[in-house]
């Protein structure tokens, strides 16, 4: 298993443009898969279940894991929907929360970050897909949040940019249209807000996302194999 993960990471990393960060999405895969990815050069790992994220952190990177020095520079990304009552478990160590789509979640992240005397980096997730099942803020909700932000809300949250998931479809024009819409919002608000991260693109659509201006792709199955 290890050899294939390292090889696939290297291939993906070589194909994604140098300025675009690759988050290795290790969800559902064992700790050994993260170790293999790290050995090949991956540094950011994406998980969507808090319990699994905490388990992997405790095994590999927690100060009391016995070997935190072996994984220096490893950053854990929470990429999926995050329930408010679980924020407290990841607040001490999470490197980036990708899918913030509610004011109440910002409130909770701010509170837990303050308790740990840190600033937690987050991305605001926009609803860009046609499917109603995909989560995310509307443009109007984004504007409200940015207004509150400018008024000084959530001082312990570092809003670093935007994230979105396109419709799961073979229609590349539609996917590009959705990614371009997100990119337009990023360009509209980003400079004033000091954003540097536009997280869009997964194994099946990252090439389109990069063409549309993505700065961060989240790649799981193309590195770790089918789930
Ligand atoms: C699972 C997941 C990914 C990675 O999906 P792949 O198709 O395996 O690359 C990316 N982003 C989010 C939010 C995910 O939940």
PDB file of C-alpha atoms and ligand atoms in Angstrom:
ATOM      1  CA  UNK A   1       0.000   0.000   0.000  1.00  0.00           C
ATOM      2  CA  UNK A   2       2.706   2.481   1.041  1.00  0.00           C
ATOM      3  CA  UNK A   3       4.503   2.391  -2.291  1.00  0.00           C
ATOM      4  CA  UNK A   4       1.383   3.145  -4.293  1.00  0.00           C
ATOM      5  CA  UNK A   5       0.388   6.066  -2.075  1.00  0.00           C
ATOM      6  CA  UNK A   6       3.827   7.643  -2.336  1.00  0.00           C
ATOM      7  CA  UNK A   7       3.902   7.145  -6.084  1.00  0.00           C
ATOM      8  CA  UNK A   8       0.436   8.572  -6.611  1.00  0.00           C
ATOM      9  CA  UNK A   9       1.188  11.559  -4.355  1.00  0.00           C
ATOM     10  CA  UNK A  10       4.319  12.285  -6.378  1.00  0.00           C
ATOM     11  CA  UNK A  11       2.390  12.069  -9.651  1.00  0.00           C
ATOM     12  CA  UNK A  12      -0.394  14.344  -8.433  1.00  0.00           C
ATOM     13  CA  UNK A  13       2.031  16.837  -6.906  1.00  0.00           C
ATOM     14  CA  UNK A  14       4.009  16.953 -10.171  1.00  0.00           C
ATOM     15  CA  UNK A  15       0.878  17.628 -12.212  1.00  0.00           C
ATOM     16  CA  UNK A  16      -0.714  20.276  -9.996  1.00  0.00           C
ATOM     17  CA  UNK A  17       0.938  23.673 -10.613  1.00  0.00           C
ATOM     18  CA  UNK A  18       3.568  24.558  -8.011  1.00  0.00           C
ATOM     19  CA  UNK A  19       1.646  27.503  -6.555  1.00  0.00           C
ATOM     20  CA  UNK A  20      -1.407  25.370  -5.784  1.00  0.00           C
ATOM     21  CA  UNK A  21      -1.453  23.553  -2.437  1.00  0.00           C
ATOM     22  CA  UNK A  22      -2.524  19.910  -2.463  1.00  0.00           C
ATOM     23  CA  UNK A  23      -4.462  18.708   0.576  1.00  0.00           C
ATOM     24  CA  UNK A  24      -4.185  14.917   0.790  1.00  0.00           C
ATOM     25  CA  UNK A  25      -7.656  13.743   1.790  1.00  0.00           C
ATOM     26  CA  UNK A  26      -6.993  10.724   4.015  1.00  0.00           C
ATOM     27  CA  UNK A  27     -10.542  10.283   5.358  1.00  0.00           C
ATOM     28  CA  UNK A  28     -11.537   6.644   5.982  1.00  0.00           C
ATOM     29  CA  UNK A  29      -7.925   5.561   5.416  1.00  0.00           C
ATOM     30  CA  UNK A  30      -5.735   4.211   8.231  1.00  0.00           C
ATOM     31  CA  UNK A  31      -2.999   6.082  10.047  1.00  0.00           C
ATOM     32  CA  UNK A  32      -0.449   4.169   7.959  1.00  0.00           C
ATOM     33  CA  UNK A  33      -1.806   5.866   4.839  1.00  0.00           C
ATOM     34  CA  UNK A  34      -1.100   9.272   6.382  1.00  0.00           C
ATOM     35  CA  UNK A  35       2.411   8.122   7.281  1.00  0.00           C
ATOM     36  CA  UNK A  36       3.001   6.999   3.687  1.00  0.00           C
ATOM     37  CA  UNK A  37       1.712  10.308   2.329  1.00  0.00           C
ATOM     38  CA  UNK A  38       3.876  12.274   4.736  1.00  0.00           C
ATOM     39  CA  UNK A  39       6.954  10.241   3.808  1.00  0.00           C
ATOM     40  CA  UNK A  40       6.336  11.097   0.149  1.00  0.00           C
ATOM     41  CA  UNK A  41       6.105  14.806   0.927  1.00  0.00           C
ATOM     42  CA  UNK A  42       2.458  15.569   1.706  1.00  0.00           C
ATOM     43  CA  UNK A  43       2.038  17.995   4.611  1.00  0.00           C
ATOM     44  CA  UNK A  44      -1.675  18.890   4.698  1.00  0.00           C
ATOM     45  CA  UNK A  45      -4.181  16.102   5.358  1.00  0.00           C
ATOM     46  CA  UNK A  46      -7.946  16.415   5.019  1.00  0.00           C
ATOM     47  CA  UNK A  47     -10.466  14.598   7.205  1.00  0.00           C
ATOM     48  CA  UNK A  48     -14.232  14.965   7.355  1.00  0.00           C
ATOM     49  CA  UNK A  49     -15.052  13.136  10.594  1.00  0.00           C
ATOM     50  CA  UNK A  50     -13.957  14.732  13.844  1.00  0.00           C
ATOM     51  CA  UNK A  51     -13.521  11.462  15.704  1.00  0.00           C
ATOM     52  CA  UNK A  52     -11.206  10.126  13.016  1.00  0.00           C
ATOM     53  CA  UNK A  53      -9.282  13.386  12.831  1.00  0.00           C
ATOM     54  CA  UNK A  54      -8.731  13.388  16.590  1.00  0.00           C
ATOM     55  CA  UNK A  55      -7.643   9.740  16.527  1.00  0.00           C
ATOM     56  CA  UNK A  56      -5.052  10.388  13.811  1.00  0.00           C
ATOM     57  CA  UNK A  57      -3.789  13.484  15.601  1.00  0.00           C
ATOM     58  CA  UNK A  58      -3.432  11.584  18.870  1.00  0.00           C
ATOM     59  CA  UNK A  59      -1.588   8.766  17.133  1.00  0.00           C
ATOM     60  CA  UNK A  60       0.820  10.869  15.090  1.00  0.00           C
ATOM     61  CA  UNK A  61       1.089  14.531  16.025  1.00  0.00           C
ATOM     62  CA  UNK A  62      -0.168  15.078  19.561  1.00  0.00           C
ATOM     63  CA  UNK A  63       2.636  16.211  21.918  1.00  0.00           C
ATOM     64  CA  UNK A  64       2.013  13.024  23.889  1.00  0.00           C
ATOM     65  CA  UNK A  65       1.879  10.707  20.876  1.00  0.00           C
ATOM     66  CA  UNK A  66       5.465   9.761  21.581  1.00  0.00           C
ATOM     67  CA  UNK A  67       6.702  10.889  18.192  1.00  0.00           C
ATOM     68  CA  UNK A  68       5.380  14.330  17.310  1.00  0.00           C
ATOM     69  CA  UNK A  69       8.811  15.298  15.949  1.00  0.00           C
ATOM     70  CA  UNK A  70       8.468  12.646  13.260  1.00  0.00           C
ATOM     71  CA  UNK A  71       5.646  14.609  11.626  1.00  0.00           C
ATOM     72  CA  UNK A  72       6.840  18.176  11.793  1.00  0.00           C
ATOM     73  CA  UNK A  73       4.930  20.555   9.592  1.00  0.00           C
ATOM     74  CA  UNK A  74       1.932  18.228   9.287  1.00  0.00           C
ATOM     75  CA  UNK A  75      -1.296  20.230   9.217  1.00  0.00           C
ATOM     76  CA  UNK A  76      -4.746  18.698   9.789  1.00  0.00           C
ATOM     77  CA  UNK A  77      -7.593  20.108   7.719  1.00  0.00           C
ATOM     78  CA  UNK A  78     -11.245  19.609   8.648  1.00  0.00           C
ATOM     79  CA  UNK A  79     -12.858  19.511   5.190  1.00  0.00           C
ATOM     80  CA  UNK A  80     -16.418  18.291   5.713  1.00  0.00           C
ATOM     81  CA  UNK A  81     -19.475  19.605   7.472  1.00  0.00           C
ATOM     82  CA  UNK A  82     -18.609  20.393  11.074  1.00  0.00           C
ATOM     83  CA  UNK A  83     -21.114  20.154  13.892  1.00  0.00           C
ATOM     84  CA  UNK A  84     -20.890  22.909  16.469  1.00  0.00           C
ATOM     85  CA  UNK A  85     -20.695  20.513  19.402  1.00  0.00           C
ATOM     86  CA  UNK A  86     -17.549  18.926  17.924  1.00  0.00           C
ATOM     87  CA  UNK A  87     -15.521  22.086  17.428  1.00  0.00           C
ATOM     88  CA  UNK A  88     -14.053  21.762  20.918  1.00  0.00           C
ATOM     89  CA  UNK A  89     -12.307  18.494  20.064  1.00  0.00           C
ATOM     90  CA  UNK A  90     -10.307  19.937  17.175  1.00  0.00           C
ATOM     91  CA  UNK A  91      -9.854  23.512  18.412  1.00  0.00           C
ATOM     92  CA  UNK A  92      -6.445  22.902  20.048  1.00  0.00           C
ATOM     93  CA  UNK A  93      -4.713  21.642  16.916  1.00  0.00           C
ATOM     94  CA  UNK A  94      -6.687  21.998  13.668  1.00  0.00           C
ATOM     95  CA  UNK A  95      -4.737  23.755  10.906  1.00  0.00           C
ATOM     96  CA  UNK A  96      -7.629  24.845   8.685  1.00  0.00           C
ATOM     97  CA  UNK A  97     -11.411  24.396   8.759  1.00  0.00           C
ATOM     98  CA  UNK A  98     -12.692  24.401   5.158  1.00  0.00           C
ATOM     99  CA  UNK A  99     -16.458  24.271   5.433  1.00  0.00           C
ATOM    100  CA  UNK A 100     -17.744  27.106   7.603  1.00  0.00           C
ATOM    101  CA  UNK A 101     -21.248  27.928   6.446  1.00  0.00           C
ATOM    102  CA  UNK A 102     -23.068  29.324   9.488  1.00  0.00           C
ATOM    103  CA  UNK A 103     -22.729  32.311  11.773  1.00  0.00           C
ATOM    104  CA  UNK A 104     -23.313  30.080  14.786  1.00  0.00           C
ATOM    105  CA  UNK A 105     -20.362  27.928  13.737  1.00  0.00           C
ATOM    106  CA  UNK A 106     -18.155  31.021  13.548  1.00  0.00           C
ATOM    107  CA  UNK A 107     -19.330  31.955  17.044  1.00  0.00           C
ATOM    108  CA  UNK A 108     -18.377  28.534  18.361  1.00  0.00           C
ATOM    109  CA  UNK A 109     -14.995  28.397  16.598  1.00  0.00           C
ATOM    110  CA  UNK A 110     -14.178  31.862  17.930  1.00  0.00           C
ATOM    111  CA  UNK A 111     -15.094  30.836  21.476  1.00  0.00           C
ATOM    112  CA  UNK A 112     -13.048  27.636  21.408  1.00  0.00           C
ATOM    113  CA  UNK A 113     -10.081  29.345  19.746  1.00  0.00           C
ATOM    114  CA  UNK A 114     -10.084  32.002  22.445  1.00  0.00           C
ATOM    115  CA  UNK A 115     -10.122  29.311  25.135  1.00  0.00           C
ATOM    116  CA  UNK A 116      -6.935  27.899  23.607  1.00  0.00           C
ATOM    117  CA  UNK A 117      -5.444  31.343  23.134  1.00  0.00           C
ATOM    118  CA  UNK A 118      -5.122  30.899  19.380  1.00  0.00           C
ATOM    119  CA  UNK A 119      -6.583  32.071  16.120  1.00  0.00           C
ATOM    120  CA  UNK A 120      -8.142  29.298  14.055  1.00  0.00           C
ATOM    121  CA  UNK A 121      -7.859  29.587  10.236  1.00  0.00           C
ATOM    122  CA  UNK A 122     -11.104  28.953   8.360  1.00  0.00           C
ATOM    123  CA  UNK A 123     -12.594  29.125   4.876  1.00  0.00           C
ATOM    124  CA  UNK A 124     -16.169  30.178   4.220  1.00  0.00           C
ATOM    125  CA  UNK A 125     -18.011  27.584   2.159  1.00  0.00           C
ATOM    126  CA  UNK A 126     -20.220  28.937  -0.601  1.00  0.00           C
ATOM    127  CA  UNK A 127     -23.089  27.011  -2.124  1.00  0.00           C
ATOM    128  CA  UNK A 128     -22.131  26.847  -5.793  1.00  0.00           C
ATOM    129  CA  UNK A 129     -23.568  23.488  -6.931  1.00  0.00           C
ATOM    130  CA  UNK A 130     -26.981  22.966  -8.452  1.00  0.00           C
ATOM    131  CA  UNK A 131     -27.742  20.064  -6.145  1.00  0.00           C
ATOM    132  CA  UNK A 132     -29.623  21.272  -3.101  1.00  0.00           C
ATOM    133  CA  UNK A 133     -27.839  18.650  -1.006  1.00  0.00           C
ATOM    134  CA  UNK A 134     -24.525  20.506  -1.050  1.00  0.00           C
ATOM    135  CA  UNK A 135     -23.971  22.821   1.867  1.00  0.00           C
ATOM    136  CA  UNK A 136     -22.786  26.375   1.806  1.00  0.00           C
ATOM    137  CA  UNK A 137     -23.589  30.038   2.198  1.00  0.00           C
ATOM    138  CA  UNK A 138     -25.539  32.053  -0.342  1.00  0.00           C
ATOM    139  CA  UNK A 139     -23.950  35.229  -1.677  1.00  0.00           C
ATOM    140  CA  UNK A 140     -26.294  37.271   0.505  1.00  0.00           C
ATOM    141  CA  UNK A 141     -25.293  35.357   3.628  1.00  0.00           C
ATOM    142  CA  UNK A 142     -21.636  35.854   2.735  1.00  0.00           C
ATOM    143  CA  UNK A 143     -22.159  39.603   2.540  1.00  0.00           C
ATOM    144  CA  UNK A 144     -23.745  39.660   5.976  1.00  0.00           C
ATOM    145  CA  UNK A 145     -20.849  37.722   7.476  1.00  0.00           C
ATOM    146  CA  UNK A 146     -18.253  39.948   5.828  1.00  0.00           C
ATOM    147  CA  UNK A 147     -20.044  43.003   7.165  1.00  0.00           C
ATOM    148  CA  UNK A 148     -19.926  41.634  10.705  1.00  0.00           C
ATOM    149  CA  UNK A 149     -16.339  40.688  10.160  1.00  0.00           C
ATOM    150  CA  UNK A 150     -15.404  44.229   9.193  1.00  0.00           C
ATOM    151  CA  UNK A 151     -17.109  45.380  12.375  1.00  0.00           C
ATOM    152  CA  UNK A 152     -14.641  43.257  14.344  1.00  0.00           C
ATOM    153  CA  UNK A 153     -16.600  40.036  14.932  1.00  0.00           C
ATOM    154  CA  UNK A 154     -14.783  36.734  15.606  1.00  0.00           C
ATOM    155  CA  UNK A 155     -11.334  38.094  16.496  1.00  0.00           C
ATOM    156  CA  UNK A 156     -10.046  34.567  17.177  1.00  0.00           C
ATOM    157  CA  UNK A 157     -10.991  33.329  13.722  1.00  0.00           C
ATOM    158  CA  UNK A 158      -8.704  33.935  10.768  1.00  0.00           C
ATOM    159  CA  UNK A 159     -10.851  33.927   7.627  1.00  0.00           C
ATOM    160  CA  UNK A 160      -8.356  32.939   4.973  1.00  0.00           C
ATOM    161  CA  UNK A 161     -10.595  32.606   1.915  1.00  0.00           C
ATOM    162  CA  UNK A 162     -13.399  30.627   0.302  1.00  0.00           C
ATOM    163  CA  UNK A 163     -14.241  26.996  -0.417  1.00  0.00           C
ATOM    164  CA  UNK A 164     -16.779  25.370  -2.680  1.00  0.00           C
ATOM    165  CA  UNK A 165     -17.836  22.052  -4.198  1.00  0.00           C
ATOM    166  CA  UNK A 166     -19.115  21.861  -7.742  1.00  0.00           C
ATOM    167  CA  UNK A 167     -21.980  19.711  -8.950  1.00  0.00           C
ATOM    168  CA  UNK A 168     -21.019  16.080  -9.533  1.00  0.00           C
ATOM    169  CA  UNK A 169     -21.526  15.931 -13.284  1.00  0.00           C
ATOM    170  CA  UNK A 170     -19.759  15.077 -16.527  1.00  0.00           C
ATOM    171  CA  UNK A 171     -20.755  18.490 -17.832  1.00  0.00           C
ATOM    172  CA  UNK A 172     -17.413  20.285 -17.595  1.00  0.00           C
ATOM    173  CA  UNK A 173     -18.881  23.572 -18.711  1.00  0.00           C
ATOM    174  CA  UNK A 174     -21.257  23.542 -15.782  1.00  0.00           C
ATOM    175  CA  UNK A 175     -18.471  22.686 -13.334  1.00  0.00           C
ATOM    176  CA  UNK A 176     -16.325  25.492 -14.765  1.00  0.00           C
ATOM    177  CA  UNK A 177     -19.245  27.910 -14.518  1.00  0.00           C
ATOM    178  CA  UNK A 178     -19.677  27.078 -10.836  1.00  0.00           C
ATOM    179  CA  UNK A 179     -15.967  27.368 -10.055  1.00  0.00           C
ATOM    180  CA  UNK A 180     -15.744  30.640 -11.988  1.00  0.00           C
ATOM    181  CA  UNK A 181     -18.616  32.014  -9.950  1.00  0.00           C
ATOM    182  CA  UNK A 182     -16.715  31.276  -6.749  1.00  0.00           C
ATOM    183  CA  UNK A 183     -13.544  32.739  -8.189  1.00  0.00           C
ATOM    184  CA  UNK A 184     -15.423  35.946  -8.991  1.00  0.00           C
ATOM    185  CA  UNK A 185     -16.496  36.268  -5.345  1.00  0.00           C
ATOM    186  CA  UNK A 186     -12.931  35.582  -4.238  1.00  0.00           C
ATOM    187  CA  UNK A 187     -11.672  38.343  -6.538  1.00  0.00           C
ATOM    188  CA  UNK A 188     -14.427  40.707  -5.446  1.00  0.00           C
ATOM    189  CA  UNK A 189     -13.850  40.491  -1.686  1.00  0.00           C
ATOM    190  CA  UNK A 190     -10.438  38.886  -1.314  1.00  0.00           C
ATOM    191  CA  UNK A 191      -8.109  41.867  -1.720  1.00  0.00           C
ATOM    192  CA  UNK A 192      -9.876  43.972   0.927  1.00  0.00           C
ATOM    193  CA  UNK A 193     -10.220  40.989   3.252  1.00  0.00           C
ATOM    194  CA  UNK A 194      -6.631  39.835   2.847  1.00  0.00           C
ATOM    195  CA  UNK A 195      -7.607  36.375   1.611  1.00  0.00           C
ATOM    196  CA  UNK A 196      -5.056  34.033   0.087  1.00  0.00           C
ATOM    197  CA  UNK A 197      -6.904  30.709  -0.222  1.00  0.00           C
ATOM    198  CA  UNK A 198      -9.479  29.516  -2.733  1.00  0.00           C
ATOM    199  CA  UNK A 199     -10.165  25.844  -1.974  1.00  0.00           C
ATOM    200  CA  UNK A 200     -11.841  24.125  -4.914  1.00  0.00           C
ATOM    201  CA  UNK A 201     -11.254  20.905  -6.803  1.00  0.00           C
ATOM    202  CA  UNK A 202     -11.208  17.200  -5.877  1.00  0.00           C
ATOM    203  CA  UNK A 203      -9.887  14.066  -7.627  1.00  0.00           C
ATOM    204  CA  UNK A 204     -12.464  14.273 -10.400  1.00  0.00           C
ATOM    205  CA  UNK A 205     -12.493  17.990 -11.129  1.00  0.00           C
ATOM    206  CA  UNK A 206      -9.266  19.549  -9.871  1.00  0.00           C
ATOM    207  CA  UNK A 207      -7.950  20.319 -13.355  1.00  0.00           C
ATOM    208  CA  UNK A 208     -11.012  22.409 -14.094  1.00  0.00           C
ATOM    209  CA  UNK A 209     -10.732  24.059 -10.668  1.00  0.00           C
ATOM    210  CA  UNK A 210      -7.083  24.983 -11.253  1.00  0.00           C
ATOM    211  CA  UNK A 211      -7.965  26.453 -14.647  1.00  0.00           C
ATOM    212  CA  UNK A 212     -10.570  28.553 -12.820  1.00  0.00           C
ATOM    213  CA  UNK A 213      -8.046  29.910 -10.312  1.00  0.00           C
ATOM    214  CA  UNK A 214      -8.038  27.444  -7.410  1.00  0.00           C
ATOM    215  CA  UNK A 215      -5.131  27.861  -4.966  1.00  0.00           C
ATOM    216  CA  UNK A 216      -5.866  24.683  -2.979  1.00  0.00           C
ATOM    217  CA  UNK A 217      -7.133  21.319  -4.205  1.00  0.00           C
ATOM    218  CA  UNK A 218      -8.460  18.560  -1.928  1.00  0.00           C
ATOM    219  CA  UNK A 219      -7.471  15.187  -3.375  1.00  0.00           C
ATOM    220  CA  UNK A 220      -8.420  11.864  -1.835  1.00  0.00           C
ATOM    221  CA  UNK A 221      -9.022   8.851  -4.061  1.00  0.00           C
ATOM    222  CA  UNK A 222      -6.434   9.848  -6.682  1.00  0.00           C
ATOM    223  CA  UNK A 223      -3.773   9.542  -3.945  1.00  0.00           C
ATOM    224  CA  UNK A 224      -5.097   6.982  -1.460  1.00  0.00           C
ATOM    225  CA  UNK A 225      -7.230   4.847  -3.756  1.00  0.00           C
ATOM    226  CA  UNK A 226     -10.942   4.128  -3.722  1.00  0.00           C
ATOM    227  CA  UNK A 227     -12.868   4.476  -0.491  1.00  0.00           C
TER     228      UNK A 227
HETATM  229  C1  LIG B   1     -13.906  13.446   0.303  1.00  0.00           C
HETATM  230  C2  LIG B   1     -13.720  14.881  -0.010  1.00  0.00           C
HETATM  231  C3  LIG B   1     -12.729  15.300  -0.930  1.00  0.00           C
HETATM  232  C4  LIG B   1     -11.861  14.338  -1.721  1.00  0.00           C
HETATM  233  O1  LIG B   1     -12.620  13.592  -2.610  1.00  0.00           O
HETATM  234  P1  LIG B   1     -11.914  12.712  -3.755  1.00  0.00           P
HETATM  235  O2  LIG B   1     -12.929  12.658  -4.823  1.00  0.00           O
HETATM  236  O3  LIG B   1     -11.632  11.385  -3.155  1.00  0.00           O
HETATM  237  O4  LIG B   1     -10.680  13.411  -4.171  1.00  0.00           O
HETATM  238  C5  LIG B   1     -12.584  16.654  -1.138  1.00  0.00           C
HETATM  239  N1  LIG B   1     -13.342  17.563  -0.472  1.00  0.00           N
HETATM  240  C6  LIG B   1     -14.278  17.197   0.409  1.00  0.00           C
HETATM  241  C7  LIG B   1     -15.069  18.247   1.096  1.00  0.00           C
HETATM  242  C8  LIG B   1     -14.512  15.854   0.672  1.00  0.00           C
HETATM  243  O5  LIG B   1     -15.449  15.502   1.552  1.00  0.00           O
END
